[in-house]
Short mmCIF file of C-alpha atoms in Angstrom, two decimals:
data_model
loop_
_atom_site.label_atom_id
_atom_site.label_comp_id
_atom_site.label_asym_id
_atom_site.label_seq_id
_atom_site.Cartn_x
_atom_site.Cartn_y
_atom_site.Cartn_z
CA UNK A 14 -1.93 -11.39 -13.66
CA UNK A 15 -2.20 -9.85 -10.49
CA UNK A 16 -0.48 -7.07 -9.19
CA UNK A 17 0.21 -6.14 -4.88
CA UNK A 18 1.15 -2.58 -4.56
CA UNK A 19 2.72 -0.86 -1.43
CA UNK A 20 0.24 1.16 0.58
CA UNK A 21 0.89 3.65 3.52
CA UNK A 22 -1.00 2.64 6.54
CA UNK A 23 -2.64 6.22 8.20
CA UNK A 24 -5.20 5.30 10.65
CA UNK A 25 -6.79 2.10 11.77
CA UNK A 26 -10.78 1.87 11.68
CA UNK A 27 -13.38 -0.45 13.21
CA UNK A 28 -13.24 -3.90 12.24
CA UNK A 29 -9.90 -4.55 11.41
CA UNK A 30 -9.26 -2.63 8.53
CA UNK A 31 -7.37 0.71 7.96
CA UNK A 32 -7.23 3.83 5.94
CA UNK A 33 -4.55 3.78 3.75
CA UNK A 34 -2.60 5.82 1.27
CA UNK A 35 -1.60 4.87 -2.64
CA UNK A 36 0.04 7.67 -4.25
CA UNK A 37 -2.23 10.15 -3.03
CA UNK A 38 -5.66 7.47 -3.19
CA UNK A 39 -7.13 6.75 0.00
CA UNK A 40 -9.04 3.61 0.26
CA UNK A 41 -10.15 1.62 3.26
CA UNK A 42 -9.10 -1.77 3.61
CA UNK A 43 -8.94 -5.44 5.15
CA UNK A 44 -6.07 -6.20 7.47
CA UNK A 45 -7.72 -9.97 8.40
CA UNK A 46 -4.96 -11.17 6.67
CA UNK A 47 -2.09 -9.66 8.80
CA UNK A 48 -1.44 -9.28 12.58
CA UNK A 49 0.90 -5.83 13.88
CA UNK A 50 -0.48 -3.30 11.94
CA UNK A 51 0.03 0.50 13.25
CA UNK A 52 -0.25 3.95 11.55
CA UNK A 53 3.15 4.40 9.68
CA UNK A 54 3.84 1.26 8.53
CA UNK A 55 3.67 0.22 4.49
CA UNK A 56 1.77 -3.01 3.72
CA UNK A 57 1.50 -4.76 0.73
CA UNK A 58 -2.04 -4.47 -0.95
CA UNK A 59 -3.82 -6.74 -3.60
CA UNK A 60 -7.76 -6.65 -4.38
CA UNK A 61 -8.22 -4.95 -1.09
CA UNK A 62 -6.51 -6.95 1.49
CA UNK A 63 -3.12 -6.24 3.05
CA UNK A 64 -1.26 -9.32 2.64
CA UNK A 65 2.04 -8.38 4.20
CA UNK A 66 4.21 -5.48 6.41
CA UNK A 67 6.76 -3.73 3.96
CA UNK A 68 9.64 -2.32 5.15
CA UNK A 69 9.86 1.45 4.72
CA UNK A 70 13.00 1.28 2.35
CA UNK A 71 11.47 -0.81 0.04
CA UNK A 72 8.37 0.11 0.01
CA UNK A 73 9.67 3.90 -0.97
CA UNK A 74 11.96 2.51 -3.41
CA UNK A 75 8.85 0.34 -5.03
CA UNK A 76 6.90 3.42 -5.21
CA UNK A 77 9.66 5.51 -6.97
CA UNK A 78 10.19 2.68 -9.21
CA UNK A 79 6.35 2.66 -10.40
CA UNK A 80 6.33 7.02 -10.56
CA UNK A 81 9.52 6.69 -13.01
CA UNK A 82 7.67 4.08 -14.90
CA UNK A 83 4.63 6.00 -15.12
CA UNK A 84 6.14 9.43 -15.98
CA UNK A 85 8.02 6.97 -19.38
CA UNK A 86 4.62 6.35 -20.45
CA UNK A 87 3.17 9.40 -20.76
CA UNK A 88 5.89 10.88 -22.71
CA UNK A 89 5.18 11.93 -25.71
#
């Protein structure tokens, strides 16, 4: 199974790749797989390689979707 997960994009670095942000993670990353990329935008994410642009909405609405999931399993 594999799983993409929205990422915030907050800088660009050398070699096309970025520094983004998962839910308070910060991992640098490929963007050879996408063209357009800019500080602010979301991009989709899988095994280290952005794979698409997100739009905002969604992106935020994916990510509160996964917190309310997360905060279910660790109820007691």
């Amino acid at each position: 199974m594999c799983l993409a997960i929205p990422a915030y994009v907050e800088q660009l670095t050398a070699n096309n790749h970025a520094l983004v942000n998962i839910s308070g993670i910060h991992k640098e990353i490929s963007l050879a797989l996408v063209e357009d990329i800019v500080p602010g935008d979301y991009i989709i994410l899988h095994a280290g390689f952005a794979l698409q642009k997100l739009d905002p909405a969604e992106a935020e609405l994916t990510l509160a979707m996964f917190a309310e999931i997360s905060s279910i399993n660790r109820s007691p």
